[in-house]
């Protein structure tokens, strides 16, 4: 028996929740934006309470314990040896990505992404006045693979300065293997492309798969890459706004630090400091229990679809709590599917095309919720599309 009650339904409406309070209409069940409907680890809550009881919230200095917690966590769980001086903190992974792109490019340069991919990649690239280049993932036999021939061709363009790697990948749920990461690294080294690896989902990897930080694969990859991490997905801390940028190369790190300071995103708040220390020092048992619960939710969803929605294909979930579903058998656009679910069943999911044109015909479902809510969401999908099955 786990001491953590992930079955508890915690009301989130009227808490200024982006996930739950964006829709004003009653009865809408949100299974879209990537935060969880679980309380964070007790050790983190205790750290917040202790800090709040102090009652003074002045300018905050990031202590040695913060760096030690990050270094220990990634060394133990991901075999990634990090030095303190490599770490730059900021308010989130998206601000981190934007800062890194700005530091490593000039307006008009190109940045490569592997679609379908996290939608904020696109806005970060555009906001830095760069051009998006897509290395579309290959979808075959119910899974995604990298088109390395296309990757080589795109990377050879001298205007391509950066590749944004989503590792593990959101939304398709892949955990890239060491062999795949090596091929990416070799191609990018050959063409002087810096790999910027978004590893925010690195802790939510399921049995049979191992997260490998891109920078840990080879020394030369370490020196020609930047890694962006955060405890926000792992411990449901998105609203605390904290992330870490890991850059081993001194010149790359200097450029990023300069951008962070120019854009005034070089500070984190008092609660962010406490969150990182408590999460990485005391949150491991909670995380292991969470992962078992999430993967059980995935299996429940998969079995439900096999039984009631067999015409829709649930992709393997190697990591994240975001399930990617192939709905092309419905012969409707992703936007139409989203609209039907929202208007007829009051269920909000993410339409596939928000992750690029390669996501057409797919939807993304957030399963990080108590089983009762998951079951309710699945019933709403069945009500919308179950009758279309001819078999």
PDB file of N, CA and C in Angstrom, residues 29 31 295-314 323 325 341 345 347 363 365 367 371-387 389:
ATOM      1  N   UNK A  29     -14.747  18.911 -18.236  1.00  0.00           N
ATOM      2  CA  UNK A  29     -13.665  18.119 -17.655  1.00  0.00           C
ATOM      3  C   UNK A  29     -12.389  18.387 -18.454  1.00  0.00           C
ATOM      4  N   UNK A  31      -8.787  17.679 -19.707  1.00  0.00           N
ATOM      5  CA  UNK A  31      -7.731  16.671 -19.832  1.00  0.00           C
ATOM      6  C   UNK A  31      -6.771  17.128 -20.917  1.00  0.00           C
ATOM      7  N   UNK A 295       1.115   4.928 -14.934  1.00  0.00           N
ATOM      8  CA  UNK A 295       1.194   3.863 -15.936  1.00  0.00           C
ATOM      9  C   UNK A 295      -0.033   2.957 -15.841  1.00  0.00           C
ATOM     10  N   UNK A 296      -0.569   2.788 -14.645  1.00  0.00           N
ATOM     11  CA  UNK A 296      -1.818   2.048 -14.502  1.00  0.00           C
ATOM     12  C   UNK A 296      -2.953   2.797 -15.191  1.00  0.00           C
ATOM     13  N   UNK A 297      -2.968   4.120 -15.060  1.00  0.00           N
ATOM     14  CA  UNK A 297      -3.949   4.926 -15.790  1.00  0.00           C
ATOM     15  C   UNK A 297      -3.819   4.717 -17.292  1.00  0.00           C
ATOM     16  N   UNK A 298      -2.582   4.688 -17.780  1.00  0.00           N
ATOM     17  CA  UNK A 298      -2.368   4.463 -19.210  1.00  0.00           C
ATOM     18  C   UNK A 298      -2.921   3.108 -19.632  1.00  0.00           C
ATOM     19  N   UNK A 299      -2.650   2.080 -18.859  1.00  0.00           N
ATOM     20  CA  UNK A 299      -3.150   0.753 -19.206  1.00  0.00           C
ATOM     21  C   UNK A 299      -4.669   0.704 -19.168  1.00  0.00           C
ATOM     22  N   UNK A 300      -5.271   1.422 -18.219  1.00  0.00           N
ATOM     23  CA  UNK A 300      -6.734   1.505 -18.167  1.00  0.00           C
ATOM     24  C   UNK A 300      -7.281   2.161 -19.432  1.00  0.00           C
ATOM     25  N   UNK A 301      -6.648   3.260 -19.839  1.00  0.00           N
ATOM     26  CA  UNK A 301      -7.070   3.945 -21.060  1.00  0.00           C
ATOM     27  C   UNK A 301      -6.916   3.039 -22.277  1.00  0.00           C
ATOM     28  N   UNK A 302      -5.792   2.375 -22.366  1.00  0.00           N
ATOM     29  CA  UNK A 302      -5.530   1.509 -23.521  1.00  0.00           C
ATOM     30  C   UNK A 302      -6.560   0.373 -23.609  1.00  0.00           C
ATOM     31  N   UNK A 303      -6.864  -0.241 -22.465  1.00  0.00           N
ATOM     32  CA  UNK A 303      -7.849  -1.322 -22.437  1.00  0.00           C
ATOM     33  C   UNK A 303      -9.244  -0.811 -22.784  1.00  0.00           C
ATOM     34  N   UNK A 304      -9.554   0.398 -22.313  1.00  0.00           N
ATOM     35  CA  UNK A 304     -10.856   0.988 -22.619  1.00  0.00           C
ATOM     36  C   UNK A 304     -10.999   1.216 -24.123  1.00  0.00           C
ATOM     37  N   UNK A 305      -9.962   1.762 -24.729  1.00  0.00           N
ATOM     38  CA  UNK A 305     -10.011   1.999 -26.172  1.00  0.00           C
ATOM     39  C   UNK A 305     -10.113   0.681 -26.935  1.00  0.00           C
ATOM     40  N   UNK A 306      -9.380  -0.323 -26.521  1.00  0.00           N
ATOM     41  CA  UNK A 306      -9.431  -1.615 -27.205  1.00  0.00           C
ATOM     42  C   UNK A 306     -10.830  -2.217 -27.149  1.00  0.00           C
ATOM     43  N   UNK A 307     -11.512  -1.967 -26.037  1.00  0.00           N
ATOM     44  CA  UNK A 307     -12.851  -2.526 -25.854  1.00  0.00           C
ATOM     45  C   UNK A 307     -13.935  -1.710 -26.552  1.00  0.00           C
ATOM     46  N   UNK A 308     -13.893  -0.397 -26.363  1.00  0.00           N
ATOM     47  CA  UNK A 308     -15.000   0.442 -26.812  1.00  0.00           C
ATOM     48  C   UNK A 308     -14.680   1.339 -28.010  1.00  0.00           C
ATOM     49  N   UNK A 309     -13.403   1.568 -28.263  1.00  0.00           N
ATOM     50  CA  UNK A 309     -13.005   2.465 -29.351  1.00  0.00           C
ATOM     51  C   UNK A 309     -11.868   1.828 -30.160  1.00  0.00           C
ATOM     52  N   UNK A 310     -12.054   0.602 -30.621  1.00  0.00           N
ATOM     53  CA  UNK A 310     -10.947  -0.113 -31.275  1.00  0.00           C
ATOM     54  C   UNK A 310     -10.526   0.494 -32.615  1.00  0.00           C
ATOM     55  N   UNK A 311     -11.357   1.374 -33.158  1.00  0.00           N
ATOM     56  CA  UNK A 311     -11.019   2.027 -34.420  1.00  0.00           C
ATOM     57  C   UNK A 311     -10.032   3.175 -34.212  1.00  0.00           C
ATOM     58  N   UNK A 312      -9.761   3.531 -32.948  1.00  0.00           N
ATOM     59  CA  UNK A 312      -8.791   4.572 -32.634  1.00  0.00           C
ATOM     60  C   UNK A 312      -7.549   3.915 -32.027  1.00  0.00           C
ATOM     61  N   UNK A 313      -6.363   4.365 -32.415  1.00  0.00           N
ATOM     62  CA  UNK A 313      -5.117   3.718 -32.011  1.00  0.00           C
ATOM     63  C   UNK A 313      -4.415   4.516 -30.920  1.00  0.00           C
ATOM     64  N   UNK A 314      -4.217   3.890 -29.768  1.00  0.00           N
ATOM     65  CA  UNK A 314      -3.470   4.499 -28.671  1.00  0.00           C
ATOM     66  C   UNK A 314      -1.998   4.153 -28.849  1.00  0.00           C
ATOM     67  N   UNK A 323      -1.060  11.119 -23.456  1.00  0.00           N
ATOM     68  CA  UNK A 323      -1.285  10.005 -24.369  1.00  0.00           C
ATOM     69  C   UNK A 323      -1.650  10.545 -25.754  1.00  0.00           C
ATOM     70  N   UNK A 325      -3.136   9.840 -29.417  1.00  0.00           N
ATOM     71  CA  UNK A 325      -4.107   8.902 -29.983  1.00  0.00           C
ATOM     72  C   UNK A 325      -4.327   9.203 -31.465  1.00  0.00           C
ATOM     73  N   UNK A 341     -15.846  16.976 -28.917  1.00  0.00           N
ATOM     74  CA  UNK A 341     -15.674  16.555 -27.524  1.00  0.00           C
ATOM     75  C   UNK A 341     -16.013  17.688 -26.555  1.00  0.00           C
ATOM     76  N   UNK A 345     -19.658  16.787 -25.351  1.00  0.00           N
ATOM     77  CA  UNK A 345     -19.366  15.982 -24.164  1.00  0.00           C
ATOM     78  C   UNK A 345     -18.702  16.769 -23.036  1.00  0.00           C
ATOM     79  N   UNK A 347     -15.701  17.809 -22.732  1.00  0.00           N
ATOM     80  CA  UNK A 347     -14.369  17.268 -22.455  1.00  0.00           C
ATOM     81  C   UNK A 347     -13.355  18.077 -23.257  1.00  0.00           C
ATOM     82  N   UNK A 363      -5.044  13.328 -31.336  1.00  0.00           N
ATOM     83  CA  UNK A 363      -5.363  14.137 -30.174  1.00  0.00           C
ATOM     84  C   UNK A 363      -4.411  13.749 -29.040  1.00  0.00           C
ATOM     85  N   UNK A 365      -4.195  13.422 -24.807  1.00  0.00           N
ATOM     86  CA  UNK A 365      -5.017  13.315 -23.604  1.00  0.00           C
ATOM     87  C   UNK A 365      -4.116  13.277 -22.374  1.00  0.00           C
ATOM     88  N   UNK A 367      -3.537  12.161 -18.754  1.00  0.00           N
ATOM     89  CA  UNK A 367      -4.079  11.127 -17.866  1.00  0.00           C
ATOM     90  C   UNK A 367      -3.602  11.287 -16.417  1.00  0.00           C
ATOM     91  N   UNK A 371      -8.335   8.133 -10.966  1.00  0.00           N
ATOM     92  CA  UNK A 371      -8.966   7.191 -11.896  1.00  0.00           C
ATOM     93  C   UNK A 371     -10.430   7.497 -12.149  1.00  0.00           C
ATOM     94  N   UNK A 372     -11.112   8.029 -11.151  1.00  0.00           N
ATOM     95  CA  UNK A 372     -12.526   8.361 -11.347  1.00  0.00           C
ATOM     96  C   UNK A 372     -12.696   9.416 -12.436  1.00  0.00           C
ATOM     97  N   UNK A 373     -11.795  10.411 -12.464  1.00  0.00           N
ATOM     98  CA  UNK A 373     -11.867  11.440 -13.502  1.00  0.00           C
ATOM     99  C   UNK A 373     -11.457  10.868 -14.845  1.00  0.00           C
ATOM    100  N   UNK A 374     -10.451  10.014 -14.856  1.00  0.00           N
ATOM    101  CA  UNK A 374     -10.035   9.372 -16.103  1.00  0.00           C
ATOM    102  C   UNK A 374     -11.189   8.572 -16.684  1.00  0.00           C
ATOM    103  N   UNK A 375     -11.852   7.784 -15.848  1.00  0.00           N
ATOM    104  CA  UNK A 375     -12.971   6.967 -16.310  1.00  0.00           C
ATOM    105  C   UNK A 375     -14.081   7.831 -16.884  1.00  0.00           C
ATOM    106  N   UNK A 376     -14.363   8.949 -16.214  1.00  0.00           N
ATOM    107  CA  UNK A 376     -15.389   9.870 -16.708  1.00  0.00           C
ATOM    108  C   UNK A 376     -14.996  10.429 -18.075  1.00  0.00           C
ATOM    109  N   UNK A 377     -13.747  10.807 -18.230  1.00  0.00           N
ATOM    110  CA  UNK A 377     -13.287  11.322 -19.515  1.00  0.00           C
ATOM    111  C   UNK A 377     -13.383  10.289 -20.621  1.00  0.00           C
ATOM    112  N   UNK A 378     -13.018   9.059 -20.313  1.00  0.00           N
ATOM    113  CA  UNK A 378     -13.089   7.987 -21.307  1.00  0.00           C
ATOM    114  C   UNK A 378     -14.529   7.723 -21.731  1.00  0.00           C
ATOM    115  N   UNK A 379     -15.451   7.763 -20.769  1.00  0.00           N
ATOM    116  CA  UNK A 379     -16.863   7.574 -21.108  1.00  0.00           C
ATOM    117  C   UNK A 379     -17.354   8.670 -22.050  1.00  0.00           C
ATOM    118  N   UNK A 380     -16.866   9.876 -21.853  1.00  0.00           N
ATOM    119  CA  UNK A 380     -17.284  10.974 -22.729  1.00  0.00           C
ATOM    120  C   UNK A 380     -16.746  10.773 -24.146  1.00  0.00           C
ATOM    121  N   UNK A 381     -15.532  10.261 -24.259  1.00  0.00           N
ATOM    122  CA  UNK A 381     -14.997   9.971 -25.597  1.00  0.00           C
ATOM    123  C   UNK A 381     -15.813   8.863 -26.257  1.00  0.00           C
ATOM    124  N   UNK A 382     -16.165   7.846 -25.478  1.00  0.00           N
ATOM    125  CA  UNK A 382     -16.986   6.749 -26.019  1.00  0.00           C
ATOM    126  C   UNK A 382     -18.347   7.269 -26.476  1.00  0.00           C
ATOM    127  N   UNK A 383     -18.937   8.154 -25.691  1.00  0.00           N
ATOM    128  CA  UNK A 383     -20.233   8.710 -26.072  1.00  0.00           C
ATOM    129  C   UNK A 383     -20.154   9.458 -27.387  1.00  0.00           C
ATOM    130  N   UNK A 384     -19.032  10.102 -27.616  1.00  0.00           N
ATOM    131  CA  UNK A 384     -18.862  10.900 -28.830  1.00  0.00           C
ATOM    132  C   UNK A 384     -18.574  10.042 -30.051  1.00  0.00           C
ATOM    133  N   UNK A 385     -17.736   9.031 -29.880  1.00  0.00           N
ATOM    134  CA  UNK A 385     -17.206   8.334 -31.058  1.00  0.00           C
ATOM    135  C   UNK A 385     -17.325   6.817 -31.027  1.00  0.00           C
ATOM    136  N   UNK A 386     -17.800   6.244 -29.919  1.00  0.00           N
ATOM    137  CA  UNK A 386     -17.882   4.786 -29.839  1.00  0.00           C
ATOM    138  C   UNK A 386     -18.837   4.180 -30.827  1.00  0.00           C
ATOM    139  N   UNK A 387     -19.948   4.889 -31.128  1.00  0.00           N
ATOM    140  CA  UNK A 387     -20.958   4.340 -32.033  1.00  0.00           C
ATOM    141  C   UNK A 387     -20.487   4.276 -33.471  1.00  0.00           C
ATOM    142  N   UNK A 389     -17.863   2.835 -34.492  1.00  0.00           N
ATOM    143  CA  UNK A 389     -17.153   1.568 -34.754  1.00  0.00           C
ATOM    144  C   UNK A 389     -18.091   0.602 -35.472  1.00  0.00           C
TER     145      UNK A 389
END
